[in-house]
mmCIF file of C-alpha atoms in Angstrom:
data_model
loop_
_atom_site.group_PDB
_atom_site.id
_atom_site.type_symbol
_atom_site.label_atom_id
_atom_site.label_comp_id
_atom_site.label_asym_id
_atom_site.label_seq_id
_atom_site.Cartn_x
_atom_site.Cartn_y
_atom_site.Cartn_z
ATOM 1 C CA MET P 1 21.240 18.257 1.995
ATOM 2 C CA GLU P 2 21.549 14.840 2.385
ATOM 3 C CA PHE P 3 19.587 12.321 5.245
ATOM 4 C CA ARG P 4 21.817 9.302 6.010
ATOM 5 C CA ALA P 5 20.459 6.193 5.025
ATOM 6 C CA GLU P 6 18.337 4.400 7.658
ATOM 7 C CA GLY P 7 18.047 0.939 8.447
ATOM 8 C CA GLY P 8 20.819 0.232 11.156
ATOM 9 C CA SER P 9 21.779 -3.137 10.652
ATOM 10 C CA VAL P 10 23.867 -3.636 7.782
ATOM 11 C CA PRO P 11 25.179 -7.048 6.129
ATOM 12 C CA PRO P 12 27.973 -8.742 8.277
ATOM 13 C CA VAL P 13 31.185 -8.203 7.064
ATOM 14 C CA SER P 14 31.725 -11.556 4.853
ATOM 15 C CA ASP P 15 28.345 -10.389 3.372
ATOM 16 C CA ARG P 16 29.627 -6.944 2.594
ATOM 17 C CA PRO P 17 29.724 -6.168 -0.973
ATOM 18 C CA LYS P 18 33.355 -4.635 -1.730
ATOM 19 C CA THR P 19 34.442 -1.243 -1.050
ATOM 20 C CA GLU P 20 37.358 0.912 -0.987
ATOM 21 C CA THR P 21 37.817 0.730 2.274
ATOM 22 C CA SER P 22 37.310 -2.875 2.887
ATOM 23 C CA GLN P 23 39.162 -6.206 2.286
ATOM 24 C CA PRO P 24 38.888 -7.387 -1.043
ATOM 25 C CA THR P 25 37.175 -10.766 -0.405
ATOM 26 C CA ARG P 26 35.403 -10.470 -3.329
ATOM 27 C CA SER P 27 35.755 -9.748 -7.348
ATOM 28 C CA PRO P 28 34.825 -6.894 -8.654
ATOM 29 C CA GLU P 29 32.047 -9.039 -10.432
ATOM 30 C CA GLU P 30 30.999 -10.012 -6.966
ATOM 31 C CA ASP P 31 30.496 -6.787 -5.677
ATOM 32 C CA TRP P 32 26.365 -6.400 -5.336
ATOM 33 C CA SER P 33 26.237 -2.856 -6.602
ATOM 34 C CA LEU P 34 28.033 -3.994 -10.161
ATOM 35 C CA LEU P 35 25.387 -6.737 -9.757
ATOM 36 C CA MET P 36 22.811 -5.318 -9.430
ATOM 37 C CA ALA P 37 23.862 -1.993 -11.841
ATOM 38 C CA GLN P 38 23.938 -5.281 -14.399
ATOM 39 C CA ALA P 39 20.481 -6.807 -13.543
ATOM 40 C CA GLN P 40 19.148 -3.310 -13.957
ATOM 41 C CA GLN P 41 20.296 -3.027 -17.763
ATOM 42 C CA GLY P 42 18.759 -6.926 -18.000
ATOM 43 C CA ASP P 43 21.868 -9.359 -17.749
ATOM 44 C CA GLY P 44 20.133 -12.344 -16.083
ATOM 45 C CA ALA P 45 23.634 -14.331 -15.264
ATOM 46 C CA SER P 46 24.419 -11.298 -12.757
ATOM 47 C CA TYR P 47 21.218 -11.470 -11.261
ATOM 48 C CA ARG P 48 21.013 -14.681 -10.378
ATOM 49 C CA ARG P 49 24.442 -14.420 -8.998
ATOM 50 C CA LEU P 50 23.343 -11.602 -7.156
ATOM 51 C CA LEU P 51 20.247 -13.155 -5.511
ATOM 52 C CA GLN P 52 22.066 -16.173 -4.476
ATOM 53 C CA SER P 53 24.206 -14.346 -2.801
ATOM 54 C CA LEU P 54 21.501 -12.304 -0.979
ATOM 55 C CA THR P 55 19.946 -15.825 0.220
ATOM 56 C CA PRO P 56 22.634 -16.395 3.030
ATOM 57 C CA TYR P 57 22.070 -12.705 4.312
ATOM 58 C CA LEU P 58 18.394 -12.292 3.902
ATOM 59 C CA ARG P 59 18.222 -15.847 6.156
ATOM 60 C CA ALA P 60 20.154 -14.207 8.548
ATOM 61 C CA LEU P 61 18.279 -11.064 8.668
ATOM 62 C CA ALA P 62 15.121 -12.993 8.899
ATOM 63 C CA HIS P 63 16.271 -15.241 11.589
ATOM 64 C CA ARG P 64 17.469 -12.085 13.491
ATOM 65 C CA PHE P 65 13.762 -11.148 13.257
ATOM 66 C CA GLY P 66 12.347 -14.241 15.010
ATOM 67 C CA LEU P 67 11.385 -16.326 11.965
ATOM 68 C CA GLY P 68 11.899 -19.722 11.072
ATOM 69 C CA GLY P 69 10.947 -23.094 9.136
ATOM 70 C CA ALA P 70 8.889 -22.188 6.545
ATOM 71 C CA ASP P 71 7.970 -19.181 7.560
ATOM 72 C CA LEU P 72 11.828 -17.839 7.413
ATOM 73 C CA GLU P 73 11.646 -18.873 3.861
ATOM 74 C CA ASP P 74 8.731 -17.683 2.986
ATOM 75 C CA ALA P 75 10.123 -14.547 3.829
ATOM 76 C CA VAL P 76 13.231 -14.369 1.966
ATOM 77 C CA GLN P 77 11.263 -15.083 -0.439
ATOM 78 C CA ASP P 78 9.225 -12.117 0.055
ATOM 79 C CA VAL P 79 12.184 -9.988 0.286
ATOM 80 C CA LEU P 80 13.477 -11.223 -3.118
ATOM 81 C CA LEU P 81 10.354 -10.894 -5.007
ATOM 82 C CA THR P 82 10.344 -7.160 -3.398
ATOM 83 C CA VAL P 83 13.951 -6.864 -4.289
ATOM 84 C CA HIS P 84 12.781 -7.917 -8.504
ATOM 85 C CA SER P 85 9.347 -5.835 -9.058
ATOM 86 C CA ILE P 86 11.229 -2.311 -7.109
ATOM 87 C CA ARG P 87 14.977 -3.076 -8.775
ATOM 88 C CA HIS P 88 14.667 -0.016 -10.854
ATOM 89 C CA THR P 89 14.709 2.073 -7.418
ATOM 90 C CA TYR P 90 18.132 1.078 -7.227
ATOM 91 C CA ASP P 91 20.680 3.729 -7.680
ATOM 92 C CA PRO P 92 23.694 2.776 -9.020
ATOM 93 C CA THR P 93 26.071 5.619 -7.467
ATOM 94 C CA ARG P 94 25.044 4.015 -3.867
ATOM 95 C CA PRO P 95 26.274 1.104 -2.225
ATOM 96 C CA PHE P 96 23.659 -1.323 -2.607
ATOM 97 C CA ALA P 97 23.285 -2.956 1.773
ATOM 98 C CA PRO P 98 21.450 -0.108 2.680
ATOM 99 C CA TRP P 99 19.198 -0.440 -0.136
ATOM 100 C CA LEU P 100 18.723 -3.888 0.439
ATOM 101 C CA THR P 101 18.969 -3.956 4.544
ATOM 102 C CA ALA P 102 15.810 -1.349 4.277
ATOM 103 C CA VAL P 103 13.607 -3.669 1.484
ATOM 104 C CA ALA P 104 14.340 -6.029 3.772
ATOM 105 C CA ARG P 105 13.427 -4.927 6.814
ATOM 106 C CA HIS P 106 9.998 -3.160 5.641
ATOM 107 C CA ARG P 107 9.301 -7.099 4.685
ATOM 108 C CA LEU P 108 9.833 -8.306 7.473
ATOM 109 C CA LEU P 109 8.151 -5.941 9.497
ATOM 110 C CA ASP P 110 4.866 -6.024 7.210
ATOM 111 C CA ARG P 111 5.405 -9.936 8.112
ATOM 112 C CA LEU P 112 5.765 -9.791 11.470
ATOM 113 C CA ARG P 113 2.825 -6.891 11.929
ATOM 114 C CA ARG P 114 0.815 -9.286 9.989
ATOM 115 C CA ARG P 115 1.652 -12.063 12.236
ATOM 116 C CA VAL P 116 1.015 -10.079 15.844
ATOM 117 C CA ARG P 117 -2.534 -8.819 13.658
ATOM 118 C CA GLN P 118 -3.121 -12.795 13.230
ATOM 119 C CA THR P 119 -2.109 -14.230 16.385
ATOM 120 C CA GLY P 120 -4.312 -11.435 18.002
ATOM 121 C CA ARG P 121 -7.342 -12.729 16.810
ATOM 122 C CA GLU P 122 -7.117 -15.940 17.176
ATOM 123 C CA THR P 123 -8.327 -18.209 19.896
ATOM 124 C CA GLU P 124 -6.773 -22.082 20.311
ATOM 125 C CA LEU P 125 -9.634 -24.443 20.592
ATOM 126 C CA THR P 126 -9.603 -26.687 23.619
ATOM 127 C CA GLU P 127 -12.081 -28.853 24.373
ATOM 128 C CA ALA P 128 -14.057 -26.683 26.954
ATOM 129 C CA HIS P 129 -15.025 -24.977 23.159
ATOM 130 C CA GLU P 130 -16.648 -28.173 21.847
ATOM 131 C CA THR P 131 -20.565 -28.249 22.751
ATOM 132 C CA PHE P 132 -20.365 -31.668 25.105
ATOM 133 C CA ALA P 133 -17.792 -33.597 25.826
ATOM 134 C CA ALA P 134 -19.849 -37.013 24.547
ATOM 135 C CA VAL P 135 -18.646 -38.034 21.290
ATOM 136 C CA GLU P 136 -21.951 -38.395 19.811
ATOM 137 C CA THR P 137 -22.910 -34.646 20.133
ATOM 138 C CA ASN P 138 -19.931 -33.603 18.007
ATOM 139 C CA HIS P 139 -20.695 -36.215 15.639
ATOM 140 C CA PRO P 140 -24.638 -35.873 14.422
ATOM 141 C CA GLU P 141 -25.142 -38.587 12.283
ATOM 142 C CA LEU P 142 -24.185 -41.502 15.201
ATOM 143 C CA ALA P 143 -26.822 -39.827 17.299
ATOM 144 C CA GLY P 144 -29.973 -41.956 18.404
ATOM 145 C CA GLU P 145 -32.089 -40.623 16.065
ATOM 146 C CA ALA P 146 -30.674 -39.891 13.187
ATOM 147 C CA ALA P 147 -29.376 -43.842 13.872
ATOM 148 C CA ARG P 148 -32.830 -45.043 13.867
ATOM 149 C CA LEU P 149 -34.206 -43.060 10.907
ATOM 150 C CA GLN P 150 -31.257 -44.324 9.060
ATOM 151 C CA ALA P 151 -32.335 -47.813 9.935
ATOM 152 C CA ALA P 152 -35.741 -47.454 8.589
ATOM 153 C CA ILE P 153 -34.999 -45.876 5.741
ATOM 154 C CA ALA P 154 -32.521 -49.064 4.675
ATOM 155 C CA THR P 155 -35.527 -51.219 5.694
ATOM 156 C CA LEU P 156 -37.660 -49.660 3.043
ATOM 157 C CA PRO P 157 -38.506 -51.089 -0.387
ATOM 158 C CA GLU P 158 -35.455 -50.034 -2.780
ATOM 159 C CA GLY P 159 -37.923 -47.865 -5.299
ATOM 160 C CA GLN P 160 -39.203 -46.085 -2.313
ATOM 161 C CA ARG P 161 -35.534 -45.642 -0.929
ATOM 162 C CA ARG P 162 -34.000 -43.950 -3.685
ATOM 163 C CA ALA P 163 -37.228 -41.936 -3.746
ATOM 164 C CA VAL P 164 -37.063 -40.960 -0.071
ATOM 165 C CA GLU P 165 -32.890 -40.309 -0.100
ATOM 166 C CA MET P 166 -33.400 -38.493 -3.114
ATOM 167 C CA LEU P 167 -36.345 -35.931 -2.861
ATOM 168 C CA LYS P 168 -35.843 -35.692 0.987
ATOM 169 C CA LEU P 169 -31.729 -36.496 1.879
ATOM 170 C CA LYS P 170 -30.499 -35.308 -0.937
ATOM 171 C CA GLU P 171 -32.792 -32.095 -2.110
ATOM 172 C CA MET P 172 -33.054 -33.196 -5.460
ATOM 173 C CA SER P 173 -36.211 -31.508 -7.439
ATOM 174 C CA LEU P 174 -38.316 -34.170 -9.030
ATOM 175 C CA LYS P 175 -37.779 -33.701 -12.319
ATOM 176 C CA GLU P 176 -33.683 -34.008 -11.722
ATOM 177 C CA ALA P 177 -35.133 -37.359 -9.571
ATOM 178 C CA ALA P 178 -37.341 -38.086 -11.933
ATOM 179 C CA GLN P 179 -34.267 -37.991 -14.914
ATOM 180 C CA ALA P 180 -31.822 -39.843 -12.486
ATOM 181 C CA THR P 181 -34.463 -43.081 -11.553
ATOM 182 C CA GLY P 182 -35.900 -42.928 -14.876
ATOM 183 C CA GLN P 183 -39.851 -43.025 -13.138
ATOM 184 C CA SER P 184 -42.304 -40.703 -13.776
ATOM 185 C CA GLU P 185 -43.074 -37.692 -11.616
ATOM 186 C CA THR P 186 -45.694 -38.796 -10.214
ATOM 187 C CA ALA P 187 -44.426 -42.452 -9.442
ATOM 188 C CA LEU P 188 -42.116 -40.834 -7.448
ATOM 189 C CA LYS P 189 -44.466 -38.618 -5.351
ATOM 190 C CA VAL P 190 -46.104 -42.041 -4.742
ATOM 191 C CA SER P 191 -43.339 -43.587 -3.388
ATOM 192 C CA VAL P 192 -42.312 -41.053 -1.187
ATOM 193 C CA HIS P 193 -45.865 -40.790 0.182
ATOM 194 C CA ARG P 194 -45.616 -44.525 0.921
ATOM 195 C CA ALA P 195 -42.746 -44.701 2.372
ATOM 196 C CA ILE P 196 -43.124 -41.936 5.012
ATOM 197 C CA LYS P 197 -46.076 -43.319 5.679
ATOM 198 C CA ARG P 198 -44.151 -46.695 6.405
ATOM 199 C CA LEU P 199 -41.500 -45.047 8.189
ATOM 200 C CA ARG P 200 -43.809 -43.017 10.416
ATOM 201 C CA GLY P 201 -45.254 -46.410 11.439
ATOM 202 C CA VAL P 202 -41.827 -47.820 12.249
ATOM 203 C CA LEU P 203 -40.604 -44.575 14.246
ATOM 204 C CA GLY P 204 -43.853 -44.788 16.006
ATOM 205 C CA GLY P 205 -45.131 -41.315 14.766
ATOM 206 C CA ASN P 206 -48.615 -40.097 14.118
ATOM 207 C CA MET L 1 14.826 -24.139 0.028
ATOM 208 C CA ALA L 2 14.455 -25.722 -3.090
ATOM 209 C CA VAL L 3 11.904 -23.556 -3.584
ATOM 210 C CA THR L 4 13.327 -20.260 -3.183
ATOM 211 C CA GLU L 5 16.247 -21.589 -5.941
ATOM 212 C CA GLN L 6 13.228 -22.029 -8.467
ATOM 213 C CA LEU L 7 11.986 -18.451 -7.551
ATOM 214 C CA ILE L 8 15.442 -17.106 -8.550
ATOM 215 C CA GLU L 9 15.440 -19.419 -11.764
ATOM 216 C CA THR L 10 11.771 -17.777 -12.140
ATOM 217 C CA LEU L 11 12.861 -13.940 -11.709
ATOM 218 C CA THR L 12 16.517 -14.402 -14.140
ATOM 219 C CA GLU L 13 14.938 -16.298 -16.388
ATOM 220 C CA LYS L 14 12.816 -13.567 -18.318
ATOM 221 C CA LEU L 15 14.565 -10.590 -16.710
ATOM 222 C CA GLN L 16 14.062 -7.398 -18.611
ATOM 223 C CA PRO L 17 16.267 -4.095 -18.853
ATOM 224 C CA VAL L 18 14.578 -1.877 -16.204
ATOM 225 C CA GLN L 19 15.262 1.918 -16.684
ATOM 226 C CA PRO L 20 17.047 3.096 -12.627
ATOM 227 C CA LEU L 21 14.621 6.235 -11.765
ATOM 228 C CA ARG L 22 16.179 9.879 -11.635
ATOM 229 C CA LYS L 23 17.677 11.152 -8.325
ATOM 230 C CA PRO L 24 14.491 11.853 -6.428
ATOM 231 C CA GLY L 25 16.276 16.021 -6.288
ATOM 232 C CA ARG L 26 16.105 15.951 -9.744
ATOM 233 C CA ARG L 27 12.782 14.758 -9.905
ATOM 234 C CA ALA L 28 11.279 16.860 -7.619
ATOM 235 C CA ALA L 29 13.173 19.839 -9.292
ATOM 236 C CA LEU L 30 11.470 18.622 -12.655
ATOM 237 C CA TRP L 31 7.739 18.312 -11.599
ATOM 238 C CA SER L 32 8.133 21.899 -9.169
ATOM 239 C CA ALA L 33 9.593 24.036 -12.661
ATOM 240 C CA PHE L 34 6.125 22.238 -14.181
ATOM 241 C CA ALA L 35 3.522 23.391 -10.713
ATOM 242 C CA THR L 36 5.449 26.459 -10.297
ATOM 243 C CA LEU L 37 4.633 27.212 -14.441
ATOM 244 C CA VAL L 38 1.057 26.038 -14.201
ATOM 245 C CA VAL L 39 0.957 28.385 -11.125
ATOM 246 C CA ALA L 40 2.836 31.315 -13.198
ATOM 247 C CA VAL L 41 0.518 30.922 -15.995
ATOM 248 C CA ILE L 42 -3.032 30.736 -13.879
ATOM 249 C CA GLY L 43 -1.509 33.933 -12.016
ATOM 250 C CA ALA L 44 -0.955 35.434 -15.331
ATOM 251 C CA GLY L 45 -3.881 34.527 -17.015
ATOM 252 C CA TRP L 46 -6.693 35.080 -14.136
ATOM 253 C CA GLY L 47 -5.015 37.389 -11.539
ATOM 254 C CA SER L 48 -4.779 41.229 -11.181
ATOM 255 C CA ARG L 49 -1.096 42.194 -12.238
ATOM 256 C CA ALA L 50 -2.159 45.819 -10.404
ATOM 257 C CA GLU L 51 -3.677 44.287 -7.676
ATOM 258 C CA LEU L 52 -0.234 41.829 -7.412
ATOM 259 C CA ALA L 53 2.049 44.673 -7.732
ATOM 260 C CA HIS L 54 0.296 46.432 -4.403
ATOM 261 C CA ALA L 55 -0.290 43.208 -3.066
ATOM 262 C CA VAL L 56 3.328 41.620 -2.377
ATOM 263 C CA THR L 57 4.432 44.520 -0.720
ATOM 264 C CA GLU L 58 2.452 43.037 1.780
ATOM 265 C CA ALA L 59 3.688 40.719 4.817
ATOM 266 C CA GLY L 60 0.101 39.609 5.055
ATOM 267 C CA PHE L 61 0.451 38.496 1.878
ATOM 268 C CA PHE L 62 3.801 37.947 0.449
ATOM 269 C CA VAL L 63 4.810 35.501 3.090
ATOM 270 C CA PRO L 64 2.134 33.094 2.870
ATOM 271 C CA LEU L 65 2.902 33.945 -1.156
ATOM 272 C CA ILE L 66 6.034 32.243 -0.071
ATOM 273 C CA GLY L 67 5.406 30.170 2.610
ATOM 274 C CA SER L 68 2.702 28.169 0.073
ATOM 275 C CA TRP L 69 5.387 27.555 -2.607
ATOM 276 C CA LEU L 70 7.824 26.784 -0.762
ATOM 277 C CA THR L 71 5.672 24.100 0.856
ATOM 278 C CA GLY L 72 5.081 22.837 -2.592
ATOM 279 C CA VAL L 73 8.629 22.492 -3.259
ATOM 280 C CA THR L 74 9.802 21.056 -0.705
ATOM 281 C CA ALA L 75 6.996 18.748 0.384
ATOM 282 C CA ALA L 76 7.510 17.232 -3.211
ATOM 283 C CA THR L 77 11.273 16.704 -2.637
ATOM 284 C CA ALA L 78 10.605 14.846 0.713
ATOM 285 C CA ALA L 79 7.681 12.653 -0.910
ATOM 286 C CA PHE L 80 10.372 11.849 -3.975
ATOM 287 C CA HIS L 81 12.757 10.937 -1.639
ATOM 288 C CA VAL L 82 10.740 9.249 1.074
ATOM 289 C CA SER L 83 9.468 6.849 -1.813
ATOM 290 C CA LEU L 84 12.162 5.076 -2.249
ATOM 291 C CA PRO L 85 13.191 2.495 0.377
ATOM 292 C CA ASP L 86 16.930 3.419 1.397
ATOM 293 C CA ARG L 87 16.534 6.999 2.381
ATOM 294 C CA SER L 88 15.367 8.365 5.408
ATOM 295 C CA ARG L 89 11.894 9.003 7.242
ATOM 296 C CA ARG L 90 13.326 12.419 8.073
ATOM 297 C CA TRP L 91 12.582 13.754 4.809
ATOM 298 C CA LEU L 92 9.220 14.124 6.786
ATOM 299 C CA TRP L 93 10.334 17.299 8.410
ATOM 300 C CA LEU L 94 11.808 19.178 5.330
ATOM 301 C CA PRO L 95 8.090 21.418 4.657
ATOM 302 C CA LEU L 96 7.877 22.043 8.387
ATOM 303 C CA ALA L 97 9.644 25.509 8.448
ATOM 304 C CA PRO L 98 7.586 26.354 5.150
ATOM 305 C CA VAL L 99 4.354 25.436 6.459
ATOM 306 C CA LEU L 100 5.320 27.200 9.561
ATOM 307 C CA LEU L 101 5.842 30.513 6.952
ATOM 308 C CA TRP L 102 2.574 29.660 4.841
ATOM 309 C CA GLY L 103 -0.031 29.205 8.013
ATOM 310 C CA SER L 104 1.999 31.925 10.300
ATOM 311 C CA GLY L 105 0.980 34.544 7.270
ATOM 312 C CA PHE L 106 -2.945 33.615 7.269
ATOM 313 C CA ALA L 107 -2.908 33.650 10.944
ATOM 314 C CA TYR L 108 -1.331 37.189 11.044
ATOM 315 C CA THR L 109 -3.979 38.100 8.260
ATOM 316 C CA CYS L 110 -6.485 36.770 10.634
ATOM 317 C CA PHE L 111 -5.449 38.900 13.358
ATOM 318 C CA VAL L 112 -5.378 41.951 11.921
ATOM 319 C CA ASN L 113 -8.354 41.593 10.160
ATOM 320 C CA TRP L 114 -10.614 39.902 12.025
ATOM 321 C CA ASP L 115 -12.625 42.759 13.480
ATOM 322 C CA ASP L 116 -14.099 43.254 10.041
ATOM 323 C CA LEU L 117 -16.316 40.027 9.808
ATOM 324 C CA PRO L 118 -18.612 42.062 7.634
ATOM 325 C CA GLY L 119 -16.138 42.565 5.017
ATOM 326 C CA SER L 120 -15.127 38.919 5.148
ATOM 327 C CA LEU L 121 -18.337 37.491 4.726
ATOM 328 C CA ALA L 122 -19.324 40.201 2.108
ATOM 329 C CA LEU L 123 -16.071 38.414 0.140
ATOM 330 C CA LEU L 124 -17.363 34.567 0.837
ATOM 331 C CA PRO L 125 -19.691 35.013 -2.447
ATOM 332 C CA GLU L 126 -16.349 34.955 -4.431
ATOM 333 C CA SER L 127 -15.335 31.769 -3.256
ATOM 334 C CA ALA L 128 -15.344 30.407 -6.539
ATOM 335 C CA CYS L 129 -11.622 30.463 -6.535
ATOM 336 C CA LEU L 130 -12.342 27.627 -5.343
ATOM 337 C CA MET L 131 -12.754 26.043 -8.077
ATOM 338 C CA THR L 132 -8.891 27.574 -8.857
ATOM 339 C CA ILE L 133 -7.773 25.754 -6.226
ATOM 340 C CA LEU L 134 -10.067 22.548 -7.379
ATOM 341 C CA ALA L 135 -8.639 22.672 -10.768
ATOM 342 C CA VAL L 136 -4.865 23.318 -9.984
ATOM 343 C CA SER L 137 -5.181 20.785 -7.244
ATOM 344 C CA ALA L 138 -6.475 18.013 -10.471
ATOM 345 C CA GLY L 139 -3.670 19.252 -12.879
ATOM 346 C CA LEU L 140 -0.944 18.689 -10.464
ATOM 347 C CA THR L 141 -2.027 15.975 -9.300
ATOM 348 C CA VAL L 142 -2.598 13.769 -12.396
ATOM 349 C CA VAL L 143 1.057 14.858 -13.248
ATOM 350 C CA LEU L 144 2.600 13.739 -9.624
ATOM 351 C CA LEU L 145 0.887 10.331 -8.941
ATOM 352 C CA PRO L 146 2.313 8.595 -11.865
ATOM 353 C CA MET L 147 5.660 9.882 -10.942
ATOM 354 C CA LEU L 148 4.925 8.717 -7.169
ATOM 355 C CA ARG L 149 3.248 5.236 -8.376
ATOM 356 C CA ARG L 150 6.178 4.668 -10.669
ATOM 357 C CA VAL L 151 8.355 3.969 -7.612
ATOM 358 C CA ARG L 152 5.849 1.438 -6.168
ATOM 359 C CA THR L 153 6.634 2.936 -2.287
ATOM 360 C CA LEU L 154 7.206 0.350 0.861
ATOM 361 C CA ARG L 155 5.700 3.872 2.596
ATOM 362 C CA PRO L 156 2.701 5.049 0.532
ATOM 363 C CA GLY L 157 0.663 6.268 3.594
ATOM 364 C CA LEU L 158 3.656 8.728 4.157
ATOM 365 C CA THR L 159 4.784 9.561 0.543
ATOM 366 C CA ALA L 160 1.196 9.986 -0.434
ATOM 367 C CA TRP L 161 0.591 12.815 1.974
ATOM 368 C CA LEU L 162 3.711 14.691 1.585
ATOM 369 C CA GLY L 163 2.804 14.524 -2.327
ATOM 370 C CA CYS L 164 -0.811 15.942 -1.222
ATOM 371 C CA LEU L 165 0.936 18.617 0.776
ATOM 372 C CA ALA L 166 2.960 19.134 -1.905
ATOM 373 C CA VAL L 167 -0.172 19.780 -4.465
ATOM 374 C CA ALA L 168 -1.973 21.728 -1.785
ATOM 375 C CA GLY L 169 1.204 24.289 -1.128
ATOM 376 C CA PHE L 170 1.297 25.008 -5.390
ATOM 377 C CA ALA L 171 -2.468 25.102 -5.465
ATOM 378 C CA ASP L 172 -2.395 27.744 -2.864
ATOM 379 C CA THR L 173 -0.041 29.915 -4.832
ATOM 380 C CA ALA L 174 -2.164 29.555 -7.789
ATOM 381 C CA HIS L 175 -4.941 31.495 -5.822
ATOM 382 C CA LEU L 176 -3.293 33.843 -3.596
ATOM 383 C CA LEU L 177 -2.379 35.262 -7.124
ATOM 384 C CA VAL L 178 -5.478 34.710 -8.682
ATOM 385 C CA HIS L 179 -7.104 36.345 -4.750
ATOM 386 C CA THR L 180 -4.829 38.846 -3.649
ATOM 387 C CA GLU L 181 -7.458 40.515 -1.298
ATOM 388 C CA GLN L 182 -7.257 38.640 1.749
ATOM 389 C CA ASP L 183 -9.260 38.647 4.563
ATOM 390 C CA SER L 184 -9.544 36.509 8.082
ATOM 391 C CA LEU L 185 -12.713 34.303 6.830
ATOM 392 C CA LEU L 186 -11.698 33.917 3.743
ATOM 393 C CA ALA L 187 -8.063 33.590 4.461
ATOM 394 C CA LEU L 188 -9.326 30.305 7.065
ATOM 395 C CA THR L 189 -12.118 29.224 4.389
ATOM 396 C CA VAL L 190 -10.651 29.382 1.328
ATOM 397 C CA ASN L 191 -7.117 28.823 2.232
ATOM 398 C CA LEU L 192 -7.047 26.564 5.008
ATOM 399 C CA VAL L 193 -9.552 23.968 4.860
ATOM 400 C CA PRO L 194 -9.356 22.841 1.403
ATOM 401 C CA ALA L 195 -5.423 22.536 2.187
ATOM 402 C CA VAL L 196 -5.698 20.812 5.359
ATOM 403 C CA VAL L 197 -8.681 18.820 3.640
ATOM 404 C CA LEU L 198 -6.665 17.481 0.423
ATOM 405 C CA VAL L 199 -3.566 16.791 3.021
ATOM 406 C CA VAL L 200 -5.825 14.181 5.492
ATOM 407 C CA PHE L 201 -8.152 12.684 3.163
ATOM 408 C CA GLY L 202 -5.839 12.776 -0.087
ATOM 409 C CA GLY L 203 -3.094 11.426 2.173
ATOM 410 C CA LEU L 204 -5.722 8.577 3.258
ATOM 411 C CA ALA L 205 -6.918 8.023 -0.340
ATOM 412 C CA GLY L 206 -3.460 8.034 -1.885
ATOM 413 C CA ARG L 207 -2.317 5.425 0.341
ATOM 414 C CA ARG L 208 -3.709 2.678 -2.116
ATOM 415 C CA ALA L 209 -2.927 4.931 -5.143
ATOM 416 C CA VAL L 210 0.761 5.801 -4.664
#
């Protein structure tokens, strides 16, 4: 009992391996079945020729599946990798083209399904998705309060400014800040305390 | 395109020879022969020959026995074929007739014996024979799984499902040989339920395994 192989699309005549009934357009060495059989025995040169001769056919097939550009080339590479990883499943007594076409169709359909799933989940952002049209809302550092605070910090004496930046803005620990500045932890605490008191005065807080 | 050329160079550079897989029919025959041997050993070791000789004369026993064995053989054949990329998905339908034969045998047993529910309930404690099904399933899976994994199939779901059906078929053949006395509830709970569970959950879990 034998079912016919599936995979309706077979390589175009120019890419088909030579058979007894087809025109002898290729030398026997270029027969895909023969090259694959030699590749299964570890013949790297035959394998290179096989993969190189498969590539144009795979590109044409991927194009027929609606792929283009980098996606098309990725798909071709994906099929080549699959061919490589399951080359032991090819039976040298059977024609190569249906095997290759079936492998390629599996991989290309997988890719298309993945693409449909991804595009189904993704929503392109438009201006309407921004919180407000004003530039400042999407760039908090430009907002008024933050700008005033940064200006006020810039007016602090060097020691206090560094202490605020390290302990409050960069959220370093007292130990880390002490190591970085060479000051004692107590001195840093005092500097931060004085800096905050001064900032409250400048910014008009309580 | 340059990347594709590089890929081809990489793939061909350290090419190792590979052993082409044997014909799927031959691989299926090999596994089925092993499974049949396991079933025969279990039947000979734990079954009662006198009961078996009597039971095989009854259609309610013989039909499911043949059906389950044929299900195992045909499902294994289908699994090995479907696992290959260039073989038709229509191999999926190969075990259909044996599955119907298997199921119809139990349906007949249930139909004939349904009025004897107390008798069926009395037989249920003997359901330790579930262990037979589990042990045979585990043993056959241990051998079948590497054989299917070697293919690195592009159809893992279908292959796993058919593989589980094959295991379920042989496991039930073993169970029938050990436990020849079939009754309505027993037929349903001990034969069909484990088979359905094995096929459904095994198929889902096996998808990643094969």
